PDB file of C-alpha atoms in Angstrom:
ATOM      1  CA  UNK A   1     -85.413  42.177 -44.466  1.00 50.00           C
ATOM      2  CA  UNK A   2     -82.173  40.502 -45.494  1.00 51.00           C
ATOM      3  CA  UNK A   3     -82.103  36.597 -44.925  1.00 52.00           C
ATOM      4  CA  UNK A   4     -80.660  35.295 -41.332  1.00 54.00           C
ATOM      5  CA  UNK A   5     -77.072  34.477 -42.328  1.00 54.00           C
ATOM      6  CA  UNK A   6     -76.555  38.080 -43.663  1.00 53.00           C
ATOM      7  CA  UNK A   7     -76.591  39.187 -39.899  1.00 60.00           C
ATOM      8  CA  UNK A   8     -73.589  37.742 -38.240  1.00 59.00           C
ATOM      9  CA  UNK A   9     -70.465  38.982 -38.635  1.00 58.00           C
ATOM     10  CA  UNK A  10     -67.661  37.028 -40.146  1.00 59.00           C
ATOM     11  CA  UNK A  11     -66.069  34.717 -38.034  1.00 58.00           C
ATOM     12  CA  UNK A  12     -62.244  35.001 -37.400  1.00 57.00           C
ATOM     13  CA  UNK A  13     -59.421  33.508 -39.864  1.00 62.00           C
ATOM     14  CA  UNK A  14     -57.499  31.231 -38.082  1.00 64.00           C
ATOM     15  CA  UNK A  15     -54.810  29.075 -38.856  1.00 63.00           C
ATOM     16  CA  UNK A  16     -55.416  25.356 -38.776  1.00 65.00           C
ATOM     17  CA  UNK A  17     -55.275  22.985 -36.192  1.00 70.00           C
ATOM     18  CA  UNK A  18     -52.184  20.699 -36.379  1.00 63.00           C
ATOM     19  CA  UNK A  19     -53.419  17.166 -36.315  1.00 60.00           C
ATOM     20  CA  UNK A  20     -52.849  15.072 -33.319  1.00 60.00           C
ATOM     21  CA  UNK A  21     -49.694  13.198 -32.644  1.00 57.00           C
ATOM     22  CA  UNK A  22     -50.572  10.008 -33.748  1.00 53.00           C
ATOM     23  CA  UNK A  23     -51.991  11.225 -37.034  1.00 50.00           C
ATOM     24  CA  UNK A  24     -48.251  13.370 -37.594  1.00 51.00           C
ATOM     25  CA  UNK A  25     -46.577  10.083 -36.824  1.00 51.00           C
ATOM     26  CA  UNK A  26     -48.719   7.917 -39.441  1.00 51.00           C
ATOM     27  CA  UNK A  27     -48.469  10.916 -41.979  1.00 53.00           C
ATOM     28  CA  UNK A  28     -44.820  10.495 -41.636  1.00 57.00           C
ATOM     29  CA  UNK A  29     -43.314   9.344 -44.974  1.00 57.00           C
ATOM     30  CA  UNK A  30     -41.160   6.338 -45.406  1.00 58.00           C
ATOM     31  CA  UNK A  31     -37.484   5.975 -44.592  1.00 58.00           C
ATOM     32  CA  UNK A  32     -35.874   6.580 -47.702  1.00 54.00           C
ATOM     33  CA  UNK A  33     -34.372   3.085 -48.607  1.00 55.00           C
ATOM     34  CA  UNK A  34     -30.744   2.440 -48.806  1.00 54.00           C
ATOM     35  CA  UNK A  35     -29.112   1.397 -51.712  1.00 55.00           C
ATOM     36  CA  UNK A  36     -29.243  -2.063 -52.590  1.00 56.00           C
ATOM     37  CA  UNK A  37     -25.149  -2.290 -52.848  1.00 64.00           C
ATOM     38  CA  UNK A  38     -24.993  -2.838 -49.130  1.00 64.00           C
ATOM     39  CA  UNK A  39     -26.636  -5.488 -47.138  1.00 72.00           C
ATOM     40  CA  UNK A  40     -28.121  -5.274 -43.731  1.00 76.00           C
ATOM     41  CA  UNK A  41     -26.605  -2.769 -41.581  1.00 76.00           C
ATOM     42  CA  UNK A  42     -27.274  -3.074 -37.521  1.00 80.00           C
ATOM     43  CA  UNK A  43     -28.245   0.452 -35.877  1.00 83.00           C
ATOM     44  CA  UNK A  44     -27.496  -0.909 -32.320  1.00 84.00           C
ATOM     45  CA  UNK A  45     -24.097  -2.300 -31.354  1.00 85.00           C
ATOM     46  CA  UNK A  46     -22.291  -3.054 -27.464  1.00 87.00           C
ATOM     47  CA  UNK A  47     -20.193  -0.725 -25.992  1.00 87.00           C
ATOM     48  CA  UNK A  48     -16.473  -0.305 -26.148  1.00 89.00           C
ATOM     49  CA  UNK A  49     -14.275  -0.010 -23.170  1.00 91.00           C
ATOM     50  CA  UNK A  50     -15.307  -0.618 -19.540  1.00 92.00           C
ATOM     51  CA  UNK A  51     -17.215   1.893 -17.792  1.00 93.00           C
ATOM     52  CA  UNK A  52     -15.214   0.912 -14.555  1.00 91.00           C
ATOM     53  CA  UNK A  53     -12.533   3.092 -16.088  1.00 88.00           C
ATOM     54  CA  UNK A  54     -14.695   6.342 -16.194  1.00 90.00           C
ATOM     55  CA  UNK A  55     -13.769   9.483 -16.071  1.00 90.00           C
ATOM     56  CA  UNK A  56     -10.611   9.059 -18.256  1.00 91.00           C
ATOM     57  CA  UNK A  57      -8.510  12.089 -17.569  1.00 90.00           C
ATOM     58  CA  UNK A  58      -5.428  12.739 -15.490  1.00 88.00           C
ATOM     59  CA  UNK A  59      -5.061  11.736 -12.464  1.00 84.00           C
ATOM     60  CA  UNK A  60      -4.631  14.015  -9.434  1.00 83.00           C
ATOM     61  CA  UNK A  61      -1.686  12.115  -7.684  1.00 79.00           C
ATOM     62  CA  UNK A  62       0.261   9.708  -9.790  1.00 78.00           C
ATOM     63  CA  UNK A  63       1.686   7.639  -6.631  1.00 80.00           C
ATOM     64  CA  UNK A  64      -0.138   4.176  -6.498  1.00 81.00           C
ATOM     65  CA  UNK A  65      -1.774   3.025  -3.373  1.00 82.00           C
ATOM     66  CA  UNK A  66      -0.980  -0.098  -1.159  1.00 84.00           C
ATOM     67  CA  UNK A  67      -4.168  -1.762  -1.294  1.00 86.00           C
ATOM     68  CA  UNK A  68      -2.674  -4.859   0.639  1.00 85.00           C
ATOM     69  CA  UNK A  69       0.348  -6.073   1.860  1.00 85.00           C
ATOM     70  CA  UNK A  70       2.125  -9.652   1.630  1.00 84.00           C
ATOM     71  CA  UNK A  71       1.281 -12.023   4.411  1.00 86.00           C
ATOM     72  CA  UNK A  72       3.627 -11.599   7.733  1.00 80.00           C
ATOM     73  CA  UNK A  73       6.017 -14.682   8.344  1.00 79.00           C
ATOM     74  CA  UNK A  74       7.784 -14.400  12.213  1.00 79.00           C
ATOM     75  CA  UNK A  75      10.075 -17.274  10.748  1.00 82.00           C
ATOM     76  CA  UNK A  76      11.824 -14.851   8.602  1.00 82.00           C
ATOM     77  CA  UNK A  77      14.356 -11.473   9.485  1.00 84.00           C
ATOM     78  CA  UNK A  78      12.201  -8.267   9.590  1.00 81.00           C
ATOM     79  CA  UNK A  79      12.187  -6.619   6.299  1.00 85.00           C
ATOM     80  CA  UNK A  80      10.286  -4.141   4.443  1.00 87.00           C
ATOM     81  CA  UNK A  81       7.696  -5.359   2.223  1.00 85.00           C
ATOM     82  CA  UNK A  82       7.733  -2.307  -0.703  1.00 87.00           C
ATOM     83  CA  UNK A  83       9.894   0.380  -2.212  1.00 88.00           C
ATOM     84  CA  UNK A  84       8.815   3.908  -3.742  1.00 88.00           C
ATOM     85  CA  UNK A  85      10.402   4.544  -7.983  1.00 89.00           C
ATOM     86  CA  UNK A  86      10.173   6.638 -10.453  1.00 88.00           C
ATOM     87  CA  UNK A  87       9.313   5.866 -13.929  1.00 89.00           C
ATOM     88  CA  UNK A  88      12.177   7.517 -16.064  1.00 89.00           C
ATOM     89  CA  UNK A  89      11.050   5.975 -19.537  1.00 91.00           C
ATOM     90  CA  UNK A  90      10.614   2.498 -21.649  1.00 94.00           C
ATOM     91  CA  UNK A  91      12.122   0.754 -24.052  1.00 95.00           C
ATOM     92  CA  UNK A  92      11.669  -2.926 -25.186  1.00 95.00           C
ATOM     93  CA  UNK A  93      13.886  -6.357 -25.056  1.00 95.00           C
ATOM     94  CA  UNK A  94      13.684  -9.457 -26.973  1.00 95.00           C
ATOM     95  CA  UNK A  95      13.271 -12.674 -24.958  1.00 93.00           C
ATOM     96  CA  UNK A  96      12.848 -16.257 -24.927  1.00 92.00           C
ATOM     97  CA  UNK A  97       9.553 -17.771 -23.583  1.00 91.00           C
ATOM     98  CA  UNK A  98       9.259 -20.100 -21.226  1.00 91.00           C
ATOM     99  CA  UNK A  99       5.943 -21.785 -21.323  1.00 90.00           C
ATOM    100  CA  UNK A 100       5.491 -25.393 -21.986  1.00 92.00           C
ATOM    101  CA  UNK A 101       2.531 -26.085 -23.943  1.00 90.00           C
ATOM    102  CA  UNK A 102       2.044 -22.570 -25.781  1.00 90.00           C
ATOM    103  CA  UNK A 103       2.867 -21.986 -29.041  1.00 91.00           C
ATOM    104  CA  UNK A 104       5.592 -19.468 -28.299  1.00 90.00           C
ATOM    105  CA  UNK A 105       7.615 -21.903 -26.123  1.00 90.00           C
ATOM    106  CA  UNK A 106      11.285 -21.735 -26.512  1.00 90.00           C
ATOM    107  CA  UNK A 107      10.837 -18.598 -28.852  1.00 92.00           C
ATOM    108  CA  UNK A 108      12.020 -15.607 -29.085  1.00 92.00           C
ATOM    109  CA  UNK A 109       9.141 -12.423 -28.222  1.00 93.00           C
ATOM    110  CA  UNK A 110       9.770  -8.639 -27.981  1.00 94.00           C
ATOM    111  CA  UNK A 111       7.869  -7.133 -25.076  1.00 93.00           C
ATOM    112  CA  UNK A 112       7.391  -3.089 -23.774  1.00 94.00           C
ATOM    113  CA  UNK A 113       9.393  -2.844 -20.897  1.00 94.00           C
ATOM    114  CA  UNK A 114       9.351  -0.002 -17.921  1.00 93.00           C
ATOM    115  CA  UNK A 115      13.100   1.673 -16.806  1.00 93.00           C
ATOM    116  CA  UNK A 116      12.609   2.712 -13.278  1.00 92.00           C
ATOM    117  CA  UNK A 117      14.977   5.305 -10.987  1.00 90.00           C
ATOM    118  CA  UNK A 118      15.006   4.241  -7.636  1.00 90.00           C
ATOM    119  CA  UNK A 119      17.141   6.154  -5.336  1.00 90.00           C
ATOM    120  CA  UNK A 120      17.626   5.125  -1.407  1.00 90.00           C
ATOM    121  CA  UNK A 121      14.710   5.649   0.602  1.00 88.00           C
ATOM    122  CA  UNK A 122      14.941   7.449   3.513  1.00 88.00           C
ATOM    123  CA  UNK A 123      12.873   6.057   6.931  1.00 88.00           C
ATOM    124  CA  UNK A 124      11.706   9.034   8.936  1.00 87.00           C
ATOM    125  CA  UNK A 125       9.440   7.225  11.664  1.00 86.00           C
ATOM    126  CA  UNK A 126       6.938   3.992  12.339  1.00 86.00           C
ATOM    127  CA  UNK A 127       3.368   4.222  13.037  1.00 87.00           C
ATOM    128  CA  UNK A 128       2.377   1.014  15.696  1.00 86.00           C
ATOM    129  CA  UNK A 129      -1.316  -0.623  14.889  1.00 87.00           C
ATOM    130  CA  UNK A 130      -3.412  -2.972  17.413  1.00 86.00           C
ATOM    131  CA  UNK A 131      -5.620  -5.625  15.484  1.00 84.00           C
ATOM    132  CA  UNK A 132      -9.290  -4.962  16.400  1.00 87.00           C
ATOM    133  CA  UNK A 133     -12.354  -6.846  15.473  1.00 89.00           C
ATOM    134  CA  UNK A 134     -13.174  -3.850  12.945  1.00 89.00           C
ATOM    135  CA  UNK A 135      -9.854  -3.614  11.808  1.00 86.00           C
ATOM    136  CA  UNK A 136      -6.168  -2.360  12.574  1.00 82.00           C
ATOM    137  CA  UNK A 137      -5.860   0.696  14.719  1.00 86.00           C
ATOM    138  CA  UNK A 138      -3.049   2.889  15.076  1.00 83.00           C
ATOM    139  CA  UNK A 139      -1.874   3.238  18.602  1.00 81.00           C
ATOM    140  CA  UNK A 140       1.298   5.630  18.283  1.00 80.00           C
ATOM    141  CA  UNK A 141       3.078   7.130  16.178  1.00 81.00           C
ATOM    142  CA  UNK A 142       7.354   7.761  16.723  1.00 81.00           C
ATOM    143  CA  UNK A 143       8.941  10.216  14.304  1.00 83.00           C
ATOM    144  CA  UNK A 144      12.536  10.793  13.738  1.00 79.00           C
ATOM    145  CA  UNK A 145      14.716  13.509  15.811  1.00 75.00           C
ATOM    146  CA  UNK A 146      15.741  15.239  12.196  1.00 78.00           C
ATOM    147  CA  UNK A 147      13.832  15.830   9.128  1.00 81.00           C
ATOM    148  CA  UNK A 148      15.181  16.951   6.067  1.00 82.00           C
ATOM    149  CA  UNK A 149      13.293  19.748   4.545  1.00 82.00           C
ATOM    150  CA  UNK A 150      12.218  18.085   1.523  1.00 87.00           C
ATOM    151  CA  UNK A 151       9.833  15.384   3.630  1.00 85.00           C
ATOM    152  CA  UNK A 152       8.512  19.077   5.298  1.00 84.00           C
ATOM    153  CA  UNK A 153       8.035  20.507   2.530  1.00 85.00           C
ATOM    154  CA  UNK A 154       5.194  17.786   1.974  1.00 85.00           C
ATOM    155  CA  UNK A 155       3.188  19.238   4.780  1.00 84.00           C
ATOM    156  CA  UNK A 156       2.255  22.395   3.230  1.00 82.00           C
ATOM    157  CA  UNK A 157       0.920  23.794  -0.048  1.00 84.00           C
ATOM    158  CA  UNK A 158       2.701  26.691   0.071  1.00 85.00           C
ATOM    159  CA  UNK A 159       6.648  26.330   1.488  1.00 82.00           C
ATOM    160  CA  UNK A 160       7.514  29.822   0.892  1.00 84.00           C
ATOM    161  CA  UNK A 161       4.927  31.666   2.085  1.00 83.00           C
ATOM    162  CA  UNK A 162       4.633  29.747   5.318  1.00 80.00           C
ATOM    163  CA  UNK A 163       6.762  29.922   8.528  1.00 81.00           C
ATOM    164  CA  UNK A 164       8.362  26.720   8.011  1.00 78.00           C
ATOM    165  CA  UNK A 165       7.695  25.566  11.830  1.00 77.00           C
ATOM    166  CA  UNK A 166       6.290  21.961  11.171  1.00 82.00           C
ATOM    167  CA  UNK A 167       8.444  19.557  13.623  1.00 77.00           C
ATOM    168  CA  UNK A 168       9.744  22.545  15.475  1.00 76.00           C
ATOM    169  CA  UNK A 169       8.444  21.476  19.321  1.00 80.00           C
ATOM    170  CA  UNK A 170       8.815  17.880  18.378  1.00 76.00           C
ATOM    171  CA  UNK A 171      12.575  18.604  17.527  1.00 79.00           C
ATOM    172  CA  UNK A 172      13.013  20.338  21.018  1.00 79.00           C
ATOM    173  CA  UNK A 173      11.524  17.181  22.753  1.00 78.00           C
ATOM    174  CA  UNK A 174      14.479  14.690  21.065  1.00 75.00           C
ATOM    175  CA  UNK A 175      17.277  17.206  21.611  1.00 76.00           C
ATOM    176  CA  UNK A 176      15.978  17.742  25.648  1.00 75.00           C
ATOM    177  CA  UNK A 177      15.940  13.687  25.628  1.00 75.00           C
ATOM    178  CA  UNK A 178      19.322  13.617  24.194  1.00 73.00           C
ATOM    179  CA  UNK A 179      21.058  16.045  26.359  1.00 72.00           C
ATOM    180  CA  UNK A 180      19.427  14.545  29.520  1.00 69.00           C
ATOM    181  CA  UNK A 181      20.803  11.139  28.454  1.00 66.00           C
ATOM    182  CA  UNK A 182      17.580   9.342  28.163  1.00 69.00           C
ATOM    183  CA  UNK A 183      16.389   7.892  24.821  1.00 71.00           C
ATOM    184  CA  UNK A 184      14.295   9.643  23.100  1.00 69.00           C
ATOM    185  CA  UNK A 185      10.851   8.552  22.551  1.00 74.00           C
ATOM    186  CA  UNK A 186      11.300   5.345  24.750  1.00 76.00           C
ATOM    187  CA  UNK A 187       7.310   5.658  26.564  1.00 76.00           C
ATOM    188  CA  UNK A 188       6.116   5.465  22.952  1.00 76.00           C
ATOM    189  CA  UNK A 189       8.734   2.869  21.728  1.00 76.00           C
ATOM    190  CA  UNK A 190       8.087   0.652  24.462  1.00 77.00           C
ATOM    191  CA  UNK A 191       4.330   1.252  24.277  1.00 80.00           C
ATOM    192  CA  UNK A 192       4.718  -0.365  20.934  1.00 79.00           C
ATOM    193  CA  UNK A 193       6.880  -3.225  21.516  1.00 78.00           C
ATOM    194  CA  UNK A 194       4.283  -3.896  24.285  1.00 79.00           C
ATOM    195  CA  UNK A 195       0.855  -3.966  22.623  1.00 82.00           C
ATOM    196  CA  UNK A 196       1.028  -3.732  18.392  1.00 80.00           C
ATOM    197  CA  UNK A 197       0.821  -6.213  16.516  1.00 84.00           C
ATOM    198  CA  UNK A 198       1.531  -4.817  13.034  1.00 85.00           C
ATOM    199  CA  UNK A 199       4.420  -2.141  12.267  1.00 85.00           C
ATOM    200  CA  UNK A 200       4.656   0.541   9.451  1.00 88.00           C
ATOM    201  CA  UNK A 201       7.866   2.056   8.600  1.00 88.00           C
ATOM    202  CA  UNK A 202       7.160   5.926   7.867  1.00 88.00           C
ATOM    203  CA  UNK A 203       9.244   6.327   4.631  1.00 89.00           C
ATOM    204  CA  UNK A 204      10.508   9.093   1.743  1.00 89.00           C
ATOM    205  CA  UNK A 205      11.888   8.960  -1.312  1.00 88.00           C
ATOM    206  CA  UNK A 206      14.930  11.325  -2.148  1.00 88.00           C
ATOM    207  CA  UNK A 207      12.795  13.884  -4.951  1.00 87.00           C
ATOM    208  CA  UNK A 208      16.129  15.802  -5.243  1.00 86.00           C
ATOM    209  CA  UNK A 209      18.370  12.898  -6.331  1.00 88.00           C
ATOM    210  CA  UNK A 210      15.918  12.528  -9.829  1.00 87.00           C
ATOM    211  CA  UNK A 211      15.772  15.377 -11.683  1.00 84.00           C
ATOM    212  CA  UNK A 212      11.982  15.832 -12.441  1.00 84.00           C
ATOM    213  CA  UNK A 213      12.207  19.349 -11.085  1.00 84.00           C
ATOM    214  CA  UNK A 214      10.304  18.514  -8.078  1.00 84.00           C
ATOM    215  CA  UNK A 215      11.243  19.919  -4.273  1.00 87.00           C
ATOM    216  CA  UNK A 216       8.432  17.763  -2.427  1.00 87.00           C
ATOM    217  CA  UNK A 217       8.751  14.254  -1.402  1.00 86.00           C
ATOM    218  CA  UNK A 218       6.610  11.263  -0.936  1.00 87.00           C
ATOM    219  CA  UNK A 219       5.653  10.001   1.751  1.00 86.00           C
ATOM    220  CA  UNK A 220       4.384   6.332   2.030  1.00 87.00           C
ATOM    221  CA  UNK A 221       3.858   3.810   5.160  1.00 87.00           C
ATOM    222  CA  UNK A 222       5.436   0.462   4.490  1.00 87.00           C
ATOM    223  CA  UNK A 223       5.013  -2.780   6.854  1.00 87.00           C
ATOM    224  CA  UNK A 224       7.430  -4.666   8.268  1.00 85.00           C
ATOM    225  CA  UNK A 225       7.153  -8.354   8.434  1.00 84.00           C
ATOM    226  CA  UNK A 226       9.092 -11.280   9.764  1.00 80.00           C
ATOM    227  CA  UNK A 227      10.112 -11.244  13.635  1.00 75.00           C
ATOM    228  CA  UNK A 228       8.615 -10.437  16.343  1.00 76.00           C
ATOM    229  CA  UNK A 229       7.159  -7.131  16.976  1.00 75.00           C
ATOM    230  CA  UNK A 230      10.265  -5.758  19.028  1.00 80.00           C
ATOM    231  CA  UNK A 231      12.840  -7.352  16.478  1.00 79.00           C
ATOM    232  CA  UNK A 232      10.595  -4.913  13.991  1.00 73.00           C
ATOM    233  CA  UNK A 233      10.802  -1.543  16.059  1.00 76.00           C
ATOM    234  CA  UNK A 234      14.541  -2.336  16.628  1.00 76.00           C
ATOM    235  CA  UNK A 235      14.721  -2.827  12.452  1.00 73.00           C
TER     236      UNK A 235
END
């Protein structure tokens, strides 16, 4: 009889085990060392820029937005408190600053300058707000009798595909008003007088008087201060 061992098969080849992960990280070989020509480098640093400025890419409208307007004064005339440009280009002057105890007082500095195009505006209605405990609301709304088609044009995405019917009914209202000799609009104008407290001239620039090649104008609400609140409907 052959001897015990002779009796069981061979076992299995199998590769071997890797080691665990600790052992792999200890096994790990040194960082190769740097050359000795350079002195401590840092592998951390801070950031650079602000992250408030993320995403940087185009923007989708490039008109700014009234975040706040100036404070109203009833001492003063009515007047509007903004006006709507276009950037056309820039260029850069040479000046002499004014600023006692810099270095650059009564010297001469070159500074980036913007050229802007502003044509007339054109005011096509007011919108009347009521001051609330949560805030201004809007209480109405008075348009103008005509408006030209490129403020319309603003109200849809596609101008000639559509119908071209935005202000239609409201146009018939004015020219009934008119032809009945009543003022047009005078519920809603008096309304206002009456109860708001803040005014907003509806306004639009003239697109087709700078040649950017653009058809659509834009549209911004602009307050009214100084007066009373019928001296700024009648303004």
């Amino acid at each position: 009889f052959g001897s015990r061992r002779s009796q069981h098969p061979p076992p299995l080849l199998r590769p071997p085990r890797a080691p665990p992960r600790a052992v792999r990280h200890a096994a790990r070989p040194p960082r190769a060392r740097r050359s000795a020509a350079m002195s401590h480098r840092k592998f951390e640093r801070p950031r650079h820029g602000s992250l408030g400025f993320l995403p940087r890419k185009r923007t989708k409208h490039h008109h700014g937005k009234i975040k706040s307007f100036p404070k109203d004064d009833a001492s003063k005339p009515p007047h509007l408190t903004a006006f709507m440009s276009y950037k056309a280009g820039m260029t850069h002057i040479v000046r002499d600053v004014d600023r006692p105890g810099s270095k650059l007082h009564k010297k001469e500095v070159a500074e980036a300058v913007s050229v802007v195009e502003a044509p007339p505006m054109v005011v096509v209605g007011f919108v009347g707000y009521v001051e609330t405990p949560r805030g201004l609301r809007a209480l109405t709304t008075v348009w103008a009798g005509h408006l030209s088609e490129e403020v319309k044009r603003r109200f849809y995405k596609a101008w000639h595909k559509s119908k071209q019917k935005a202000f239609m009914k409201y146009h018939k209202r004015w020219s009934e008003a008119s032809k009945a000799s009543e003022s047009p609009m005078a519920a809603e104008i008096e309304r206002a007088k009456k109860y708001c407290q803040v005014i907003r001239a509806i306004c639009h620039t003239q697109v087709s008087k700078v040649k950017i090649g653009q058809k659509k104008a834009h549209i911004k609400e602009i307050q009214v201060n100084g007066g009373t609140t019928a001296a700024k409907v009648d303004f």
